Coordinates of C-alpha atoms in Angstrom, one line a residue:
Chain A
M1438 CA 190.3 78.3 42.3
P1439 CA 191.3 81.7 44.2
E1440 CA 195.1 81.8 45.0
Q1441 CA 197.3 83.1 47.6
A1442 CA 200.8 83.8 47.3
G1443 CA 203.5 84.4 49.9
S1444 CA 206.8 85.7 48.4
G1445 CA 207.9 82.1 47.8
G1446 CA 204.8 79.6 48.4
N1447 CA 201.2 79.5 46.9
V1448 CA 198.1 78.3 48.0
S1449 CA 195.2 77.6 46.0
I1450 CA 191.2 76.2 47.5
E1451 CA 189.0 75.0 46.0
K1452 CA 185.5 73.3 47.0
G1453 CA 185.6 69.9 45.4
E1454 CA 182.3 67.8 45.1
E1455 CA 180.6 66.1 48.1
G1456 CA 181.6 69.0 50.1
A1457 CA 185.4 68.4 50.6
L1458 CA 187.7 71.7 50.5
F1459 CA 190.9 71.0 49.0
I1460 CA 193.9 73.5 50.2
R1461 CA 196.9 72.9 47.6
F1462 CA 200.6 74.4 49.1
S1463 CA 203.2 74.4 46.5
G1464 CA 206.4 76.2 46.3
T1465 CA 208.7 77.1 48.7
W1466 CA 207.5 77.8 52.5
T1467 CA 210.3 78.2 54.3
I1468 CA 211.1 80.7 57.5
K1469 CA 213.7 82.5 55.1
E1470 CA 210.8 83.2 52.4
A1471 CA 208.0 83.5 54.4
S1472 CA 205.8 86.3 54.3
M1473 CA 202.1 85.2 54.0
E1474 CA 200.2 86.1 57.3
V1475 CA 198.2 82.9 58.4
E1476 CA 195.3 85.0 59.4
G1477 CA 194.6 86.1 55.9
L1478 CA 194.4 82.5 54.6
L1479 CA 192.4 81.7 58.0
A1480 CA 189.9 84.3 56.8
S1481 CA 189.4 83.3 53.2
L1482 CA 189.0 79.3 54.3
A1483 CA 186.3 81.0 56.7
G1484 CA 184.3 82.0 53.2
Y1485 CA 184.2 78.6 52.0
L1486 CA 182.4 77.0 55.2
P1487 CA 180.5 75.1 56.0
V1488 CA 182.3 71.6 54.2
Q1489 CA 182.4 67.8 55.1
E1490 CA 186.0 67.6 54.9
A1491 CA 189.3 69.8 54.4
V1492 CA 192.2 68.1 52.6
I1493 CA 195.4 69.8 52.8
D1494 CA 197.5 68.7 49.7
A1495 CA 201.1 69.2 49.4
E1496 CA 202.1 67.4 46.5
N1497 CA 203.5 70.3 44.6
L1498 CA 205.7 71.4 47.8
Q1499 CA 209.1 72.2 46.9
A1500 CA 210.8 73.3 50.3
W1501 CA 209.5 73.3 53.4
D1502 CA 210.7 74.1 56.9
S1503 CA 208.9 74.4 60.5
Y1504 CA 207.2 77.2 59.1
F1505 CA 204.9 75.5 57.0
I1506 CA 204.3 73.3 59.8
S1507 CA 203.2 76.3 62.0
I1508 CA 201.2 77.4 59.1
L1509 CA 199.6 73.9 58.5
A1510 CA 198.9 73.9 62.5
A1511 CA 197.0 76.8 62.0
V1512 CA 194.9 75.6 59.4
Q1513 CA 194.0 72.1 61.3
D1514 CA 193.0 74.0 64.4
F1515 CA 190.8 76.3 62.4
F1516 CA 189.2 73.3 60.9
T1517 CA 189.0 70.9 64.1
D1518 CA 187.5 74.1 65.7
H1519 CA 184.7 73.8 63.4
G1520 CA 184.1 70.3 63.7
I1521 CA 185.5 69.8 60.3
K1522 CA 187.6 66.2 59.5
V1523 CA 191.0 67.3 58.3
R1524 CA 192.8 64.9 56.1
F1525 CA 196.8 65.5 54.6
S1526 CA 197.9 64.3 51.3
G1527 CA 201.3 64.0 49.5
L1528 CA 202.8 65.4 52.7
P1529 CA 206.7 65.2 52.7
E1530 CA 207.5 62.6 55.7
G1531 CA 209.5 64.8 57.8
A1532 CA 206.5 67.3 57.7
D1533 CA 204.0 64.3 58.7
H1534 CA 206.6 63.5 61.4
M1535 CA 206.7 67.0 63.0
I1536 CA 203.1 67.5 62.6
R1537 CA 202.5 64.3 64.6
L1538 CA 205.1 65.7 67.4
A1539 CA 203.8 68.8 68.1
S1540 CA 200.3 67.9 68.5
R1541 CA 201.0 65.3 71.3
P1542 CA 200.1 66.5 74.6
G1543 CA 202.9 68.5 76.3
L1544 CA 205.0 67.6 79.2
S1545 CA 202.7 68.2 82.0
E1546 CA 200.2 70.1 80.5
A1547 CA 198.0 69.8 83.6
A1548 CA 200.0 71.4 85.8
I1549 CA 200.6 74.6 84.7
P1550 CA 199.4 77.0 87.2
Q1551 CA 197.0 79.4 86.1
E1552 CA 197.4 82.9 87.1
A1553 CA 194.8 84.1 89.8
Q1554 CA 193.2 87.3 89.4
E1555 CA 193.9 89.1 92.4
A1556 CA 191.6 91.8 93.9
F1557 CA 192.9 95.1 94.7
L1558 CA 192.6 94.7 98.3
E1559 CA 194.3 91.4 97.8
R1560 CA 197.4 92.8 96.0
M1561 CA 197.5 95.6 99.2
G1562 CA 197.3 92.8 101.7
Q1563 CA 199.8 90.6 99.8
G1564 CA 202.0 93.5 99.7
F1565 CA 201.9 94.7 103.1
Q1566 CA 202.6 91.2 104.3
K1567 CA 205.8 91.2 102.3
L1568 CA 206.7 94.4 103.9
L1569 CA 206.3 92.9 107.0
K1570 CA 208.3 89.7 105.9
D1571 CA 211.0 91.6 104.7
I1572 CA 211.2 93.7 108.3
R1573 CA 211.5 90.8 110.1
E1574 CA 213.9 88.8 107.7
F1575 CA 216.2 91.7 107.8
H1576 CA 216.2 92.0 111.5
E1577 CA 216.9 88.6 111.6
F1578 CA 219.8 89.1 109.3
L1579 CA 220.9 91.9 111.5
G1580 CA 220.8 89.9 114.8
E1581 CA 222.9 86.9 112.7
V1582 CA 225.5 89.6 111.8
V1583 CA 225.6 90.7 115.3
L1584 CA 225.9 87.1 116.6
G1585 CA 228.8 86.3 113.9
V1586 CA 230.7 89.6 115.0
I1587 CA 230.5 88.4 118.9
S1588 CA 231.5 85.1 118.0
L1589 CA 234.5 86.1 115.8
F1590 CA 235.6 88.3 118.4
S1591 CA 234.9 86.1 121.3
G1592 CA 237.0 83.3 119.2
K1593 CA 234.3 80.6 118.5
N1594 CA 233.9 81.4 114.9
R1595 CA 237.1 82.2 112.4
I1596 CA 237.2 83.7 109.1
R1597 CA 239.7 83.3 106.7
Y1598 CA 242.1 86.3 106.5
R1599 CA 243.3 85.8 102.9
D1600 CA 239.7 86.7 101.8
F1601 CA 239.6 89.4 104.5
F1602 CA 242.5 91.0 103.6
V1603 CA 241.5 90.9 99.7
Y1604 CA 237.9 93.0 101.0
V1605 CA 240.1 95.3 102.9
Q1606 CA 242.4 96.1 99.7
N1607 CA 239.2 96.4 97.6
A1608 CA 237.5 98.7 100.4
G1609 CA 240.1 100.5 101.2
A1610 CA 243.6 100.9 98.5
R1611 CA 241.6 100.3 95.5
A1612 CA 238.8 102.9 96.3
L1613 CA 241.4 106.1 96.6
P1614 CA 241.2 107.1 93.0
I1615 CA 237.6 107.5 92.8
V1616 CA 237.6 108.9 96.4
S1617 CA 240.4 111.3 95.5
M1618 CA 239.0 112.6 92.3
V1619 CA 235.2 113.2 94.0
S1620 CA 236.4 114.4 97.1
F1621 CA 238.8 117.1 95.8
L1622 CA 236.1 118.5 92.8
V1623 CA 233.3 118.1 95.7
G1624 CA 235.9 120.8 97.7
L1625 CA 236.7 122.8 94.6
I1626 CA 232.9 123.3 93.7
L1627 CA 231.9 124.4 97.2
A1628 CA 234.7 126.7 97.3
F1629 CA 233.8 128.3 93.6
V1630 CA 230.1 128.7 94.8
A1631 CA 231.2 130.5 98.2
T1632 CA 234.0 132.5 96.5
V1633 CA 231.5 134.2 94.1
Q1634 CA 228.9 134.8 96.8
L1635 CA 231.4 135.7 99.5
K1636 CA 232.7 138.3 97.5
L1637 CA 229.6 140.6 97.2
F1638 CA 230.3 141.0 100.6
G1639 CA 234.2 141.1 100.7
A1640 CA 234.3 138.3 103.2
Q1641 CA 236.1 135.9 100.8
I1642 CA 238.3 134.5 104.0
Y1643 CA 235.1 132.6 105.1
V1644 CA 235.3 130.5 101.9
A1645 CA 238.0 128.3 104.2
D1646 CA 235.3 128.1 107.2
L1647 CA 232.6 126.9 104.7
V1648 CA 234.5 124.4 102.8
G1649 CA 236.6 122.7 105.7
I1650 CA 233.3 122.7 108.0
A1651 CA 230.8 120.9 105.5
M1652 CA 234.0 118.2 104.4
A1653 CA 234.8 117.6 107.8
R1654 CA 231.1 117.3 108.9
D1655 CA 229.1 116.0 106.3
M1656 CA 230.0 116.1 102.4
G1657 CA 233.5 113.7 103.1
A1658 CA 231.4 111.5 104.7
M1659 CA 228.6 111.7 102.4
M1660 CA 230.9 111.3 99.2
C1661 CA 232.6 108.4 100.9
G1662 CA 229.3 106.9 101.5
I1663 CA 227.7 107.1 98.1
I1664 CA 231.0 106.1 96.3
M1665 CA 231.1 103.1 98.5
A1666 CA 227.4 102.5 97.8
G1667 CA 227.8 102.0 94.0
R1668 CA 231.1 100.4 94.0
T1669 CA 231.7 97.9 97.2
G1670 CA 227.7 97.7 98.1
A1671 CA 227.0 96.8 94.5
T1672 CA 229.8 94.3 94.5
Y1673 CA 228.8 92.9 97.6
A1674 CA 225.3 92.2 96.4
A1675 CA 226.2 90.9 92.8
E1676 CA 229.1 88.7 94.3
L1677 CA 226.6 87.0 97.1
G1678 CA 223.5 87.1 94.5
T1679 CA 225.8 85.2 91.9
M1680 CA 226.8 82.5 94.7
Q1681 CA 223.0 82.3 95.3
V1682 CA 222.7 81.2 91.5
N1683 CA 225.4 78.9 91.5
E1684 CA 224.0 77.3 94.7
E1685 CA 227.4 78.1 96.3
I1686 CA 225.5 79.4 99.3
D1687 CA 223.3 76.1 99.8
A1688 CA 226.9 74.2 99.8
F1689 CA 227.9 76.3 102.9
L1690 CA 224.7 75.6 104.3
T1691 CA 224.9 72.0 103.6
L1692 CA 228.0 71.5 105.2
G1693 CA 227.1 73.3 108.2
I1694 CA 228.9 77.0 107.5
N1695 CA 227.2 79.6 108.3
P1696 CA 227.6 81.9 105.4
V1697 CA 226.8 84.9 107.5
D1698 CA 229.7 84.2 109.7
F1699 CA 231.9 83.2 106.7
L1700 CA 230.8 85.9 103.6
V1701 CA 229.1 88.5 105.3
V1702 CA 231.2 89.6 108.6
P1703 CA 234.2 89.9 107.0
R1704 CA 233.4 91.8 104.5
I1705 CA 231.0 94.1 106.9
L1706 CA 234.2 94.4 108.9
A1707 CA 236.2 95.4 106.2
L1708 CA 234.2 98.3 104.6
A1709 CA 233.6 99.3 108.5
L1710 CA 237.4 100.0 109.2
M1711 CA 238.2 101.1 105.9
M1712 CA 235.4 104.0 106.0
P1713 CA 236.7 105.9 108.5
L1714 CA 240.3 106.2 107.3
L1715 CA 238.3 107.0 103.6
C1716 CA 236.4 109.7 105.1
I1717 CA 239.9 111.5 106.7
Y1718 CA 241.4 111.2 103.5
A1719 CA 238.3 112.5 101.6
D1720 CA 238.1 115.6 104.2
L1721 CA 241.4 116.3 103.6
L1722 CA 241.3 116.3 99.4
G1723 CA 237.7 118.3 99.7
I1724 CA 239.6 120.8 101.8
A1725 CA 242.8 120.7 99.4
G1726 CA 240.2 121.3 96.4
G1727 CA 238.7 124.5 98.2
A1728 CA 242.3 125.6 98.9
V1729 CA 242.7 126.0 95.2
V1730 CA 240.2 127.7 94.7
G1731 CA 240.2 129.9 97.8
A1732 CA 243.8 130.7 97.4
G1733 CA 244.2 130.6 93.7
F1734 CA 240.9 132.8 92.6
S1735 CA 240.5 135.8 95.3
D1736 CA 242.7 138.0 97.7
I1737 CA 243.8 135.4 100.0
T1738 CA 247.4 133.6 100.3
L1739 CA 247.2 129.9 100.8
R1740 CA 249.0 130.3 104.2
Q1741 CA 245.7 132.8 105.4
Y1742 CA 243.4 129.7 104.0
I1743 CA 245.1 127.0 105.8
N1744 CA 245.4 129.4 109.2
E1745 CA 241.3 129.8 108.7
T1746 CA 240.5 126.4 108.2
Q1747 CA 242.5 125.4 111.3
T1748 CA 240.9 128.1 113.4
A1749 CA 237.3 127.3 111.8
V1750 CA 237.1 123.8 111.8
P1751 CA 237.8 122.2 115.4
M1752 CA 238.5 118.4 115.5
T1753 CA 234.6 117.7 116.9
H1754 CA 233.5 118.4 113.5
F1755 CA 236.2 115.7 112.0
F1756 CA 234.9 113.1 114.6
I1757 CA 231.5 113.7 113.8
G1758 CA 232.1 113.1 110.0
I1759 CA 234.4 110.0 111.0
V1760 CA 231.2 108.7 113.3
K1761 CA 229.0 109.1 110.3
C1762 CA 231.2 107.6 107.6
F1763 CA 231.6 104.5 109.9
I1764 CA 227.9 104.0 110.0
Y1765 CA 227.7 104.9 106.3
G1766 CA 230.0 101.7 106.0
L1767 CA 227.9 99.6 108.0
I1768 CA 225.1 100.3 106.2
V1769 CA 226.5 100.1 102.7
A1770 CA 227.9 96.6 103.6
I1771 CA 224.5 95.2 105.7
V1772 CA 222.8 96.4 102.7
G1773 CA 224.8 95.2 100.1
C1774 CA 225.3 91.8 101.5
R1775 CA 221.7 91.3 102.6
K1776 CA 220.2 91.6 99.1
G1777 CA 222.7 89.8 97.7
L1778 CA 222.1 86.6 100.0
S1779 CA 218.3 87.2 99.2
S1780 CA 218.6 87.2 95.5
G1781 CA 216.6 85.0 93.0
R1782 CA 218.5 82.3 90.9
S1783 CA 218.8 83.9 87.5
A1784 CA 221.0 87.1 86.0
A1785 CA 217.9 89.5 86.0
A1786 CA 217.6 88.7 89.8
V1787 CA 221.0 89.5 90.5
G1788 CA 220.8 92.6 88.4
R1789 CA 217.6 93.8 90.4
V1790 CA 219.2 93.1 93.7
T1791 CA 222.7 95.0 92.7
T1792 CA 220.5 98.1 91.6
S1793 CA 218.1 97.6 95.0
A1794 CA 221.3 97.4 97.1
V1795 CA 222.7 100.9 95.6
V1796 CA 219.2 102.8 95.8
T1797 CA 218.4 101.5 99.3
S1798 CA 222.0 102.3 100.6
I1799 CA 221.8 105.8 99.5
V1800 CA 218.3 106.6 100.7
W1801 CA 219.6 105.1 104.1
I1802 CA 222.6 107.0 104.1
I1803 CA 220.6 110.4 103.7
L1804 CA 218.2 109.2 106.3
V1805 CA 220.8 108.8 108.6
C1806 CA 222.4 111.8 108.0
A1807 CA 219.3 113.8 108.7
V1808 CA 219.0 112.0 111.6
I1809 CA 222.5 112.6 113.1
T1810 CA 222.6 116.3 112.2
V1811 CA 219.4 116.7 114.3
I1812 CA 220.8 115.0 117.0
C1813 CA 223.9 117.0 116.9
Y1814 CA 222.0 120.5 116.7
V1815 CA 220.0 119.4 119.6
L1816 CA 223.0 118.5 121.5
G1817 CA 225.0 121.5 120.6
I1818 CA 227.4 120.0 119.0
Chain B
M775 CA 243.0 72.1 69.9
A776 CA 245.0 73.7 72.6
Y777 CA 244.7 76.4 75.3
G778 CA 247.7 78.3 74.7
D779 CA 250.7 75.9 74.8
F780 CA 248.6 73.2 76.5
V781 CA 247.6 70.9 74.2
I782 CA 244.2 69.4 74.5
Q783 CA 243.6 67.0 71.6
R784 CA 245.5 66.4 68.3
D785 CA 245.7 64.3 65.2
L786 CA 242.2 64.4 65.2
N787 CA 240.4 63.6 61.9
F788 CA 237.3 62.4 61.3
T789 CA 234.0 63.2 59.0
I790 CA 230.5 63.7 60.3
Y791 CA 227.9 62.8 57.8
R792 CA 224.7 64.3 56.6
G793 CA 221.7 62.8 59.0
D794 CA 224.3 61.4 61.1
I795 CA 223.8 61.3 64.9
F796 CA 227.5 61.5 65.7
V797 CA 228.6 61.0 69.5
I798 CA 231.7 62.7 70.8
M799 CA 232.7 60.7 73.4
G800 CA 235.4 59.9 76.2
A801 CA 236.4 60.2 80.0
S802 CA 235.7 63.5 81.9
G803 CA 238.4 66.2 81.3
C804 CA 239.3 64.5 77.8
G805 CA 238.2 67.8 75.8
K806 CA 234.4 66.8 74.4
S807 CA 233.1 69.9 75.2
T808 CA 236.4 71.9 73.8
L809 CA 235.8 70.1 70.8
L810 CA 232.5 70.9 70.5
K811 CA 233.3 74.6 71.0
H812 CA 235.6 74.3 67.9
L813 CA 233.0 72.7 65.9
I814 CA 230.4 75.7 66.8
G815 CA 232.9 78.2 65.6
L816 CA 233.5 79.5 69.7
M817 CA 237.5 78.5 69.3
R818 CA 239.9 78.3 66.6
P819 CA 241.9 75.1 66.2
A820 CA 245.4 75.9 67.0
R821 CA 246.5 73.7 63.7
G822 CA 244.7 72.2 61.1
R823 CA 241.0 72.8 59.5
I824 CA 237.2 72.4 59.8
I825 CA 235.7 71.6 56.9
F826 CA 231.7 72.6 56.8
G827 CA 230.7 71.0 53.7
D828 CA 233.2 72.1 51.4
V829 CA 234.1 75.5 52.8
D830 CA 236.8 76.0 55.1
F831 CA 235.4 77.4 58.1
W832 CA 238.1 79.4 59.5
E833 CA 239.7 80.9 56.1
V834 CA 236.3 81.9 55.0
P835 CA 235.5 86.0 55.6
E836 CA 233.6 86.6 58.9
Q837 CA 230.2 86.9 57.2
V838 CA 230.3 83.8 55.7
R839 CA 231.3 82.1 58.9
W840 CA 228.5 84.0 60.5
S841 CA 225.9 82.6 57.4
L842 CA 227.4 78.9 58.5
M843 CA 226.8 79.5 62.2
E844 CA 223.2 80.4 61.3
K845 CA 222.9 76.9 59.9
C846 CA 223.9 75.1 63.5
G847 CA 222.3 75.3 66.6
V848 CA 223.4 74.1 69.9
S849 CA 221.5 72.9 72.9
Y850 CA 223.7 73.8 76.2
Q851 CA 224.1 71.6 79.1
D852 CA 221.7 73.4 81.3
G853 CA 219.8 75.5 78.4
A854 CA 221.5 78.7 79.1
L855 CA 218.3 80.4 78.4
W856 CA 218.0 84.0 78.8
S857 CA 216.5 84.4 82.1
S858 CA 214.7 87.8 81.8
M859 CA 213.0 86.4 78.9
T860 CA 209.9 84.0 78.8
L861 CA 210.4 81.0 76.8
S862 CA 208.6 82.1 73.6
E863 CA 210.6 85.1 73.7
N864 CA 214.0 83.0 73.7
I865 CA 212.9 81.3 70.9
S866 CA 211.9 84.2 69.0
L867 CA 214.7 86.4 69.3
P868 CA 216.8 84.5 66.9
L869 CA 213.9 84.4 64.3
E870 CA 213.4 88.4 65.1
Q871 CA 217.3 89.0 64.3
Y872 CA 217.2 86.6 61.0
T873 CA 213.9 86.7 59.4
V874 CA 211.7 89.2 58.2
L875 CA 208.6 86.8 59.6
T876 CA 205.7 89.2 61.6
S877 CA 205.8 89.4 65.4
S878 CA 202.6 87.1 65.3
Q879 CA 204.2 84.5 63.0
I880 CA 207.3 84.3 65.2
R881 CA 205.1 83.7 68.1
K882 CA 203.4 80.9 66.4
L883 CA 206.4 79.4 65.4
A884 CA 208.2 80.0 69.0
S885 CA 204.8 78.2 70.2
L886 CA 205.2 75.4 67.5
K887 CA 208.9 74.7 68.6
L888 CA 207.8 74.3 72.4
S889 CA 205.2 72.0 71.3
L890 CA 207.8 69.7 69.5
V891 CA 210.2 69.1 72.6
G892 CA 206.7 68.7 74.4
L893 CA 206.4 72.2 76.0
K894 CA 202.9 72.9 74.8
G895 CA 201.3 75.5 76.7
F896 CA 204.4 77.0 78.6
D897 CA 205.4 79.8 76.1
D898 CA 205.0 82.3 79.1
F899 CA 207.0 80.8 81.6
Y900 CA 210.4 82.3 82.5
P901 CA 213.7 79.6 82.8
A902 CA 213.2 79.9 86.6
E903 CA 209.9 79.0 86.8
I904 CA 210.6 75.4 85.1
S905 CA 212.4 72.3 86.0
G906 CA 215.8 71.5 84.8
G907 CA 214.6 69.0 82.5
M908 CA 212.5 71.3 80.9
R909 CA 214.9 73.8 80.6
K910 CA 217.0 71.4 78.4
R911 CA 214.0 71.0 76.5
A912 CA 213.5 74.8 76.0
G913 CA 217.4 75.0 75.3
L914 CA 216.6 72.8 72.3
A915 CA 213.8 74.3 71.4
R916 CA 215.7 77.5 70.9
A917 CA 218.5 75.7 69.1
M918 CA 215.7 74.7 66.8
A919 CA 214.4 78.4 66.2
L920 CA 216.1 78.7 63.0
D921 CA 215.4 74.9 61.6
P922 CA 219.4 74.4 61.7
E923 CA 221.1 72.0 59.5
V924 CA 223.2 70.9 62.4
L925 CA 222.0 70.4 66.1
F926 CA 225.2 70.5 68.4
F927 CA 223.8 68.8 71.9
D928 CA 226.5 69.5 75.2
E929 CA 225.8 66.6 77.8
P930 CA 221.9 66.4 76.8
S931 CA 221.4 63.8 79.8
A932 CA 223.7 65.2 82.4
G933 CA 221.6 65.7 85.5
L934 CA 218.2 64.0 84.2
D935 CA 216.8 60.6 85.7
P936 CA 217.0 57.5 83.4
V937 CA 213.4 58.0 82.3
S938 CA 213.7 61.7 81.4
S939 CA 217.2 61.0 79.7
K940 CA 215.6 58.3 77.4
L941 CA 212.8 60.4 76.5
L942 CA 215.2 63.3 75.7
D943 CA 217.4 60.5 73.7
D944 CA 213.7 59.8 72.0
L945 CA 213.3 63.5 71.2
I946 CA 216.8 63.8 69.6
L947 CA 215.8 60.6 67.2
E948 CA 212.6 62.4 66.3
I949 CA 213.9 65.6 65.5
R950 CA 216.5 64.3 63.4
D951 CA 213.9 62.7 61.6
S952 CA 211.2 65.3 61.2
L953 CA 213.7 68.1 60.4
G954 CA 216.3 66.3 59.0
A955 CA 218.9 67.8 60.5
T956 CA 222.5 66.1 61.2
I957 CA 223.0 66.0 65.4
V958 CA 226.1 66.0 67.1
V959 CA 226.1 65.3 70.8
V960 CA 229.0 65.3 73.3
T961 CA 227.9 62.6 76.0
H962 CA 229.6 60.1 78.1
E963 CA 226.1 58.2 78.9
L964 CA 227.0 54.8 77.5
A965 CA 222.7 54.3 77.1
S966 CA 222.6 57.1 74.8
I967 CA 225.7 56.5 73.1
F968 CA 224.4 53.0 72.1
S969 CA 220.8 54.1 71.6
I970 CA 220.8 57.1 69.3
G971 CA 224.7 57.2 67.9
S972 CA 224.8 56.4 64.7
N973 CA 228.6 57.2 64.3
G974 CA 230.9 58.8 66.7
V975 CA 234.7 59.5 67.8
F976 CA 236.5 58.2 71.1
L977 CA 238.6 60.8 72.8
D978 CA 241.5 59.6 75.1
N979 CA 242.8 62.3 77.8
E980 CA 246.2 60.4 78.5
E981 CA 247.2 60.2 75.0
R982 CA 245.7 63.4 74.1
T983 CA 244.2 62.2 70.6
M984 CA 241.0 60.1 69.4
L985 CA 241.4 56.2 69.8
A986 CA 238.8 55.3 67.4
A987 CA 236.1 56.3 65.3
G988 CA 233.0 54.9 63.5
N989 CA 229.5 53.5 64.8
P990 CA 229.8 52.6 68.4
H991 CA 228.3 48.9 68.1
D992 CA 231.2 48.4 65.9
M993 CA 233.8 50.6 68.4
L994 CA 232.8 48.3 70.8
K995 CA 232.8 45.1 68.7
N996 CA 236.4 45.4 67.1
A997 CA 237.9 47.6 70.0
T998 CA 241.4 45.9 70.9
N999 CA 242.1 49.1 72.9
P1000 CA 241.6 48.4 76.9
K1001 CA 240.6 51.7 77.3
I1002 CA 238.1 51.6 74.5
I1003 CA 236.3 48.2 76.3
D1004 CA 236.2 49.5 79.6
F1005 CA 234.9 52.7 78.9
L1006 CA 232.2 51.4 76.8
T1007 CA 231.4 48.4 79.1
R1008 CA 231.8 50.5 82.0
G1009 CA 234.8 49.0 83.1
T1010 CA 233.1 45.1 83.0
G1011 CA 235.0 43.7 80.0
K1012 CA 231.6 42.3 79.2
R1013 CA 230.8 43.6 75.7
E1014 CA 227.8 41.1 75.3
A1015 CA 225.9 42.8 78.3
V1016 CA 226.6 46.1 76.9
C1017 CA 225.4 46.0 73.6
V1018 CA 221.7 47.2 73.1

């Protein structure tokens, strides 16, 4: 009578007369004390085939829980698959009940969709169709935003100004600390790099030109765009995504309130309004960061540095930076809101759209920056 | 029970016996779910004690408290399944944390638990891919993962049609019979209270205390307080028409 043992339970297998196979469970069979692999037991049972009948005996069982039932279910399935009748003997009442509960058909088993294997070309086609759909939906969304802004300014639509000012505060004043730190440090780093190189030619005075032009034309706007994509764009996507999960967006729709007018337009306006101001602030702090290095680590004085900056950076550069930053603001807000509204209805989906909002915004910011730079070059400004 | 200085319920004194299906009932806002949070160790009572077996839940070291909580399973109102995991993974997680079972054993157990709640074959589905009623069942399967001694249900029938609600009640009875677990149910569904409740407590939100405790049928039969009669007869006052 071969015997197998888990840490707390034993099972013995014995072939009886008239072709019956007795499988006797004894001891403790619980989740906490389990260590037997059911595959090993099934392999042993296979060695006794063929048999007429399998008798599972649990007369000497001391303790059990669903772990025991999972073993029994596997043994029962094994014999049933081999067309052998299974009989239980001495099962505890609850165990008997649980086996019956587990072996009844599932709720709507027949309705479980089978995943179809798709060919490569089919997947490509579906991917392309999805891309076209996304593009179409994005343009529809853009159209809705434009209509929402127009109807707001023509007085046909109203927004909750209390919410709007909260958005303005979040996108403006509350972003100042991080914008300050990043812009100042970017100016400082640019100045360091420039000082080291220009010192070789005794041309340190041009550090002011480089830092001033770089900050005013590009870096101030770019830093604001990237910071706001990670900060405000992500917030918009997560907020609207969570509203989607909680069916708050559906509630707007069923009340006949367009969520774009009510939720998206004020957010976009708030960020678009604040971005130029943040850009001016970032430009000035970047130039200040450059001045610290330019005047502190070379022969030129602070007065000379400021004079050189004033001469080298005309207002056109600032205007270009401000226009860029305004566009970046629109990108961040539109992408964040669009991603949030298209979120699925789960926590994971909200995480996905938030990440996607940040990445998409940054990619678009860099693309747009490149395009504007080329346009400015062609126009000679 | 209190939130800061705001007292939700006071002078609560009742016993839940092994093998009971204990119903916490009362009108909306009376503190049923708050009481449940106290019972499952998510909130500490402002005053008083919660005795688990012969152990004062909040007086024992944290490690002991965790081992007590291991003996409890909670089925939340909407299932509270982790959306990034399949149903099987949802059930497997507590087994991975608290047992030394191999991954194949865990998978089999998870599958068994899903079969027990009527979700055979749904192992690889994500919560978002199944209906609300199925999510409740899957939440119950997860609550049963470690074969708990006490199973708590927060509004199991909420949002379900009468047939699904009845099926879930039957399932609760079956789980009690097969697992031998003690079951605590927060509900205000009269059909459930009378069909599965063997014992219970009635909370009131105006007096902020319990008005009665005991078997729901006896509670209705012996009630003199109009609030209890109104609640248990859906405001009709006709006791004989309600008892099932």
